[in-house]
């Protein structure tokens, strides 16, 4: 029986882990029974299945805490591994002042292969002050069993999930003016020791599972692979009304003028302004993701089923990657041009973007912001910019991308990097805190998971995360999609407004079918 306590009004006292790391005494008491039940070791081995990860995930779609990190057929340099995470042993949901920790209750021990995954449930173990998010996550990762398997696999047991944009309120004192109308947590992360990992370079699928359960898990997936799940007609995704924006063209122009005033006053030198599209829908969120996946090739795409909603991300942007040697990489995007069906015009658009002084200025502002953020957790003098103003092309747009590297200090980890850099500067503006406060004043609604981060943190030190642009959020049969851009003094209102539509040109129309989005005239 998992012990359950409510400790939201308790401040955990610090004890010392055997490795010298501070841990939470209350956590130790709460989770002792659970950790004693953890397997001795995790094992990853090749497995041959007569199916691909997309088809295999069909069996998990709709099951809370199922997560697919998907390179979405992209041939991008960062698109090597696809990963499916399932049956977490711990979940973490942060909302406001509280973080709720859930522990797995597997009621399907004697169930059949067809419904095993559908029967897992999460039982609440404890609630804590939101300020305890770092010790909670850090201690649970440290308590995972040892790993046996190929050393090159990026995930060897650990955390995976999503940090919403509004999680930034846990890190900085921010305004609270925008309407928080989407009933989802600010953080939804889970601790996993079961995953399917496909190495596109090797063309090899691996199964990660507790060593004592590995053969059983392999047999389960063999059975599922041989019986593909057939889509049901009633699960077909459908919008029930046309997309509606929370900003009219006139609204956008008015807020654009307010941004310009802040820039002239010196409050900021770049501010990201977004509009939000929404509609009501019926059917499967996974079906919607598959439609979008077919038209987008974001190397950091993802689908995550939440307890009361879903996240559908087609992101092209890396936030933070960390390897086991402490090498950090971030790749901010700043600068966009629409693609053209005419090859000559398309090449001209890419060339013009690469030389555009305005876009270069925006890009280097964010590069400088990220250099500053990384310097908080990196060895002195280790932060560098090996690539500046590179063009990366995707189905809908060309992007201007730069790369920033750093060497993580020995006394820091990935959770410290998140605390130092979140949310990514490419989707806030600069200076970051001032820009975020202005965003909260100008945008009518909070951003939820849009512009947050999705990814994994492995127990052996590796991590990779995205910036959740080109991302949709589903909750209470409502679907939301955002698009924005960085505004500077020489921005033009009409061009910036149009750019927001360019960025979702392979998203909104794909789901709209007969209900088309209207682009009002300025």
PDB file of C-alpha atoms in Angstrom, residues 129-293:
ATOM      1  CA  UNK A 129       4.648  23.577  -1.741  1.00  0.00           C
ATOM      2  CA  UNK A 130       5.430  24.335  -5.376  1.00  0.00           C
ATOM      3  CA  UNK A 131       8.799  25.723  -4.291  1.00  0.00           C
ATOM      4  CA  UNK A 132       9.901  22.127  -3.608  1.00  0.00           C
ATOM      5  CA  UNK A 133       9.800  21.109  -7.279  1.00  0.00           C
ATOM      6  CA  UNK A 134      13.577  20.778  -7.593  1.00  0.00           C
ATOM      7  CA  UNK A 135      14.267  18.539  -4.560  1.00  0.00           C
ATOM      8  CA  UNK A 136      11.227  16.421  -5.423  1.00  0.00           C
ATOM      9  CA  UNK A 137      12.367  15.728  -8.974  1.00  0.00           C
ATOM     10  CA  UNK A 138      16.064  15.487  -8.143  1.00  0.00           C
ATOM     11  CA  UNK A 139      15.633  12.965  -5.324  1.00  0.00           C
ATOM     12  CA  UNK A 140      13.335  10.695  -7.311  1.00  0.00           C
ATOM     13  CA  UNK A 141      15.729  10.570 -10.266  1.00  0.00           C
ATOM     14  CA  UNK A 142      18.605   9.794  -7.891  1.00  0.00           C
ATOM     15  CA  UNK A 143      16.604   6.876  -6.469  1.00  0.00           C
ATOM     16  CA  UNK A 144      16.113   5.109  -9.798  1.00  0.00           C
ATOM     17  CA  UNK A 145      17.697   1.665 -10.185  1.00  0.00           C
ATOM     18  CA  UNK A 146      20.920   1.145 -12.104  1.00  0.00           C
ATOM     19  CA  UNK A 147      20.904   0.758 -15.882  1.00  0.00           C
ATOM     20  CA  UNK A 148      22.267  -2.020 -18.068  1.00  0.00           C
ATOM     21  CA  UNK A 149      22.215  -1.559 -21.822  1.00  0.00           C
ATOM     22  CA  UNK A 150      23.731   0.330 -24.758  1.00  0.00           C
ATOM     23  CA  UNK A 151      25.597   3.394 -23.532  1.00  0.00           C
ATOM     24  CA  UNK A 152      24.570   5.533 -26.516  1.00  0.00           C
ATOM     25  CA  UNK A 153      20.843   5.515 -25.717  1.00  0.00           C
ATOM     26  CA  UNK A 154      19.875   9.022 -24.585  1.00  0.00           C
ATOM     27  CA  UNK A 155      17.249   7.875 -22.062  1.00  0.00           C
ATOM     28  CA  UNK A 156      18.149   5.312 -19.409  1.00  0.00           C
ATOM     29  CA  UNK A 157      15.302   5.940 -16.981  1.00  0.00           C
ATOM     30  CA  UNK A 158      14.363   9.341 -15.613  1.00  0.00           C
ATOM     31  CA  UNK A 159      11.968  12.237 -16.118  1.00  0.00           C
ATOM     32  CA  UNK A 160       9.950  13.197 -19.175  1.00  0.00           C
ATOM     33  CA  UNK A 161       7.111  15.605 -19.771  1.00  0.00           C
ATOM     34  CA  UNK A 162       6.212  19.264 -20.142  1.00  0.00           C
ATOM     35  CA  UNK A 163       7.001  22.543 -18.404  1.00  0.00           C
ATOM     36  CA  UNK A 164       4.355  25.134 -19.278  1.00  0.00           C
ATOM     37  CA  UNK A 165       5.278  28.733 -20.074  1.00  0.00           C
ATOM     38  CA  UNK A 166       3.549  29.779 -16.858  1.00  0.00           C
ATOM     39  CA  UNK A 167       5.900  27.569 -14.851  1.00  0.00           C
ATOM     40  CA  UNK A 168       8.148  30.613 -15.180  1.00  0.00           C
ATOM     41  CA  UNK A 169       6.057  32.154 -12.399  1.00  0.00           C
ATOM     42  CA  UNK A 170       7.740  29.696 -10.028  1.00  0.00           C
ATOM     43  CA  UNK A 171      11.128  31.131 -10.970  1.00  0.00           C
ATOM     44  CA  UNK A 172      10.447  34.879 -11.122  1.00  0.00           C
ATOM     45  CA  UNK A 173       8.016  37.396  -9.644  1.00  0.00           C
ATOM     46  CA  UNK A 174       5.695  38.223 -12.541  1.00  0.00           C
ATOM     47  CA  UNK A 175       2.467  40.089 -13.197  1.00  0.00           C
ATOM     48  CA  UNK A 176      -0.781  38.146 -12.999  1.00  0.00           C
ATOM     49  CA  UNK A 177      -3.034  40.103 -15.349  1.00  0.00           C
ATOM     50  CA  UNK A 178      -3.724  37.656 -18.202  1.00  0.00           C
ATOM     51  CA  UNK A 179      -6.719  35.344 -17.791  1.00  0.00           C
ATOM     52  CA  UNK A 180      -5.771  31.768 -16.795  1.00  0.00           C
ATOM     53  CA  UNK A 181      -8.724  30.159 -18.563  1.00  0.00           C
ATOM     54  CA  UNK A 182      -7.192  26.753 -19.480  1.00  0.00           C
ATOM     55  CA  UNK A 183      -7.581  24.293 -16.612  1.00  0.00           C
ATOM     56  CA  UNK A 184      -4.274  22.456 -16.926  1.00  0.00           C
ATOM     57  CA  UNK A 185      -1.203  22.339 -14.674  1.00  0.00           C
ATOM     58  CA  UNK A 186       1.847  24.526 -15.186  1.00  0.00           C
ATOM     59  CA  UNK A 187       4.079  21.459 -15.033  1.00  0.00           C
ATOM     60  CA  UNK A 188       3.252  17.865 -16.006  1.00  0.00           C
ATOM     61  CA  UNK A 189       6.282  15.608 -15.626  1.00  0.00           C
ATOM     62  CA  UNK A 190       6.601  11.921 -14.795  1.00  0.00           C
ATOM     63  CA  UNK A 191       9.271   9.447 -13.714  1.00  0.00           C
ATOM     64  CA  UNK A 192       9.579   6.600 -16.218  1.00  0.00           C
ATOM     65  CA  UNK A 193      11.499   3.351 -16.299  1.00  0.00           C
ATOM     66  CA  UNK A 194       9.638   1.940 -19.305  1.00  0.00           C
ATOM     67  CA  UNK A 195      10.217   3.250 -22.825  1.00  0.00           C
ATOM     68  CA  UNK A 196      10.538   2.282 -26.465  1.00  0.00           C
ATOM     69  CA  UNK A 197      13.475   4.023 -28.157  1.00  0.00           C
ATOM     70  CA  UNK A 198      14.034   3.949 -31.912  1.00  0.00           C
ATOM     71  CA  UNK A 199      17.498   4.838 -33.184  1.00  0.00           C
ATOM     72  CA  UNK A 200      16.962   6.157 -36.722  1.00  0.00           C
ATOM     73  CA  UNK A 201      20.671   6.066 -37.479  1.00  0.00           C
ATOM     74  CA  UNK A 202      20.975   2.374 -36.605  1.00  0.00           C
ATOM     75  CA  UNK A 203      17.392   1.560 -37.646  1.00  0.00           C
ATOM     76  CA  UNK A 204      17.095  -0.319 -34.363  1.00  0.00           C
ATOM     77  CA  UNK A 205      14.313  -0.369 -31.765  1.00  0.00           C
ATOM     78  CA  UNK A 206      15.170  -0.778 -28.076  1.00  0.00           C
ATOM     79  CA  UNK A 207      12.930  -1.626 -25.128  1.00  0.00           C
ATOM     80  CA  UNK A 208      13.760  -0.171 -21.717  1.00  0.00           C
ATOM     81  CA  UNK A 209      12.093  -1.871 -18.752  1.00  0.00           C
ATOM     82  CA  UNK A 210      12.883  -3.248 -15.292  1.00  0.00           C
ATOM     83  CA  UNK A 211      15.218  -6.192 -15.800  1.00  0.00           C
ATOM     84  CA  UNK A 212      12.874  -8.606 -14.024  1.00  0.00           C
ATOM     85  CA  UNK A 213       9.989  -7.564 -16.305  1.00  0.00           C
ATOM     86  CA  UNK A 214      11.836  -7.147 -19.603  1.00  0.00           C
ATOM     87  CA  UNK A 215      10.745 -10.424 -21.203  1.00  0.00           C
ATOM     88  CA  UNK A 216       7.147  -9.846 -20.133  1.00  0.00           C
ATOM     89  CA  UNK A 217       7.158  -6.327 -21.585  1.00  0.00           C
ATOM     90  CA  UNK A 218       8.727  -7.549 -24.822  1.00  0.00           C
ATOM     91  CA  UNK A 219       6.026 -10.206 -25.151  1.00  0.00           C
ATOM     92  CA  UNK A 220       3.354  -7.582 -24.498  1.00  0.00           C
ATOM     93  CA  UNK A 221       4.631  -5.366 -27.306  1.00  0.00           C
ATOM     94  CA  UNK A 222       5.057  -8.338 -29.632  1.00  0.00           C
ATOM     95  CA  UNK A 223       1.394  -9.123 -29.145  1.00  0.00           C
ATOM     96  CA  UNK A 224       0.311  -5.538 -29.712  1.00  0.00           C
ATOM     97  CA  UNK A 225       2.471  -5.224 -32.827  1.00  0.00           C
ATOM     98  CA  UNK A 226       0.825  -8.279 -34.343  1.00  0.00           C
ATOM     99  CA  UNK A 227      -2.663  -6.898 -33.722  1.00  0.00           C
ATOM    100  CA  UNK A 228      -2.657  -3.301 -34.978  1.00  0.00           C
ATOM    101  CA  UNK A 229      -5.301  -1.153 -33.333  1.00  0.00           C
ATOM    102  CA  UNK A 230      -7.981  -0.160 -35.804  1.00  0.00           C
ATOM    103  CA  UNK A 231      -9.140   3.472 -35.645  1.00  0.00           C
ATOM    104  CA  UNK A 232     -12.809   3.920 -34.784  1.00  0.00           C
ATOM    105  CA  UNK A 233     -14.932   6.310 -36.903  1.00  0.00           C
ATOM    106  CA  UNK A 234     -16.241   8.076 -33.799  1.00  0.00           C
ATOM    107  CA  UNK A 235     -12.647   8.894 -32.824  1.00  0.00           C
ATOM    108  CA  UNK A 236     -12.016  10.948 -35.971  1.00  0.00           C
ATOM    109  CA  UNK A 237     -11.022  14.476 -34.962  1.00  0.00           C
ATOM    110  CA  UNK A 238     -13.341  17.267 -36.068  1.00  0.00           C
ATOM    111  CA  UNK A 239     -13.571  20.972 -35.296  1.00  0.00           C
ATOM    112  CA  UNK A 240     -17.113  21.998 -34.430  1.00  0.00           C
ATOM    113  CA  UNK A 241     -16.654  25.664 -35.366  1.00  0.00           C
ATOM    114  CA  UNK A 242     -14.140  27.840 -37.240  1.00  0.00           C
ATOM    115  CA  UNK A 243     -10.968  28.962 -35.501  1.00  0.00           C
ATOM    116  CA  UNK A 244     -11.410  32.173 -33.513  1.00  0.00           C
ATOM    117  CA  UNK A 245      -8.552  34.464 -32.462  1.00  0.00           C
ATOM    118  CA  UNK A 246      -8.393  36.254 -29.125  1.00  0.00           C
ATOM    119  CA  UNK A 247      -7.072  39.309 -31.027  1.00  0.00           C
ATOM    120  CA  UNK A 248      -8.761  40.975 -33.973  1.00  0.00           C
ATOM    121  CA  UNK A 249      -6.557  42.718 -36.523  1.00  0.00           C
ATOM    122  CA  UNK A 250      -7.418  46.008 -34.813  1.00  0.00           C
ATOM    123  CA  UNK A 251      -6.582  44.533 -31.406  1.00  0.00           C
ATOM    124  CA  UNK A 252      -3.215  43.358 -32.698  1.00  0.00           C
ATOM    125  CA  UNK A 253      -2.457  46.790 -34.169  1.00  0.00           C
ATOM    126  CA  UNK A 254      -3.335  48.459 -30.849  1.00  0.00           C
ATOM    127  CA  UNK A 255      -1.113  46.096 -28.865  1.00  0.00           C
ATOM    128  CA  UNK A 256       1.649  46.465 -31.444  1.00  0.00           C
ATOM    129  CA  UNK A 257       1.547  50.219 -30.804  1.00  0.00           C
ATOM    130  CA  UNK A 258       1.799  49.582 -27.057  1.00  0.00           C
ATOM    131  CA  UNK A 259       4.852  47.376 -27.635  1.00  0.00           C
ATOM    132  CA  UNK A 260       6.466  50.152 -29.669  1.00  0.00           C
ATOM    133  CA  UNK A 261       5.849  52.565 -26.792  1.00  0.00           C
ATOM    134  CA  UNK A 262       7.579  50.197 -24.344  1.00  0.00           C
ATOM    135  CA  UNK A 263      10.520  49.882 -26.736  1.00  0.00           C
ATOM    136  CA  UNK A 264      10.830  53.657 -27.128  1.00  0.00           C
ATOM    137  CA  UNK A 265      10.760  54.066 -23.344  1.00  0.00           C
ATOM    138  CA  UNK A 266      13.608  51.591 -22.986  1.00  0.00           C
ATOM    139  CA  UNK A 267      11.570  49.036 -21.005  1.00  0.00           C
ATOM    140  CA  UNK A 268      12.738  46.334 -23.442  1.00  0.00           C
ATOM    141  CA  UNK A 269      14.546  46.062 -26.739  1.00  0.00           C
ATOM    142  CA  UNK A 270      12.516  43.075 -27.975  1.00  0.00           C
ATOM    143  CA  UNK A 271       9.074  41.756 -26.978  1.00  0.00           C
ATOM    144  CA  UNK A 272       7.354  38.612 -28.227  1.00  0.00           C
ATOM    145  CA  UNK A 273       3.641  39.155 -28.903  1.00  0.00           C
ATOM    146  CA  UNK A 274       1.327  36.223 -29.696  1.00  0.00           C
ATOM    147  CA  UNK A 275      -2.302  35.710 -30.620  1.00  0.00           C
ATOM    148  CA  UNK A 276      -4.299  32.610 -29.675  1.00  0.00           C
ATOM    149  CA  UNK A 277      -6.677  30.673 -31.908  1.00  0.00           C
ATOM    150  CA  UNK A 278      -9.295  28.369 -30.415  1.00  0.00           C
ATOM    151  CA  UNK A 279     -12.206  26.138 -31.311  1.00  0.00           C
ATOM    152  CA  UNK A 280     -14.284  23.349 -29.820  1.00  0.00           C
ATOM    153  CA  UNK A 281     -13.889  19.827 -31.147  1.00  0.00           C
ATOM    154  CA  UNK A 282     -14.912  16.219 -30.916  1.00  0.00           C
ATOM    155  CA  UNK A 283     -12.947  13.034 -31.476  1.00  0.00           C
ATOM    156  CA  UNK A 284      -9.422  11.912 -30.740  1.00  0.00           C
ATOM    157  CA  UNK A 285      -6.571  14.334 -30.058  1.00  0.00           C
ATOM    158  CA  UNK A 286      -4.189  11.633 -31.328  1.00  0.00           C
ATOM    159  CA  UNK A 287      -6.017  11.631 -34.665  1.00  0.00           C
ATOM    160  CA  UNK A 288      -5.502  15.407 -34.838  1.00  0.00           C
ATOM    161  CA  UNK A 289      -1.805  14.957 -34.113  1.00  0.00           C
ATOM    162  CA  UNK A 290      -1.428  12.375 -36.880  1.00  0.00           C
ATOM    163  CA  UNK A 291      -2.986  14.783 -39.388  1.00  0.00           C
ATOM    164  CA  UNK A 292      -0.636  17.564 -38.348  1.00  0.00           C
ATOM    165  CA  UNK A 293       2.361  15.238 -38.301  1.00  0.00           C
TER     166      UNK A 293
END
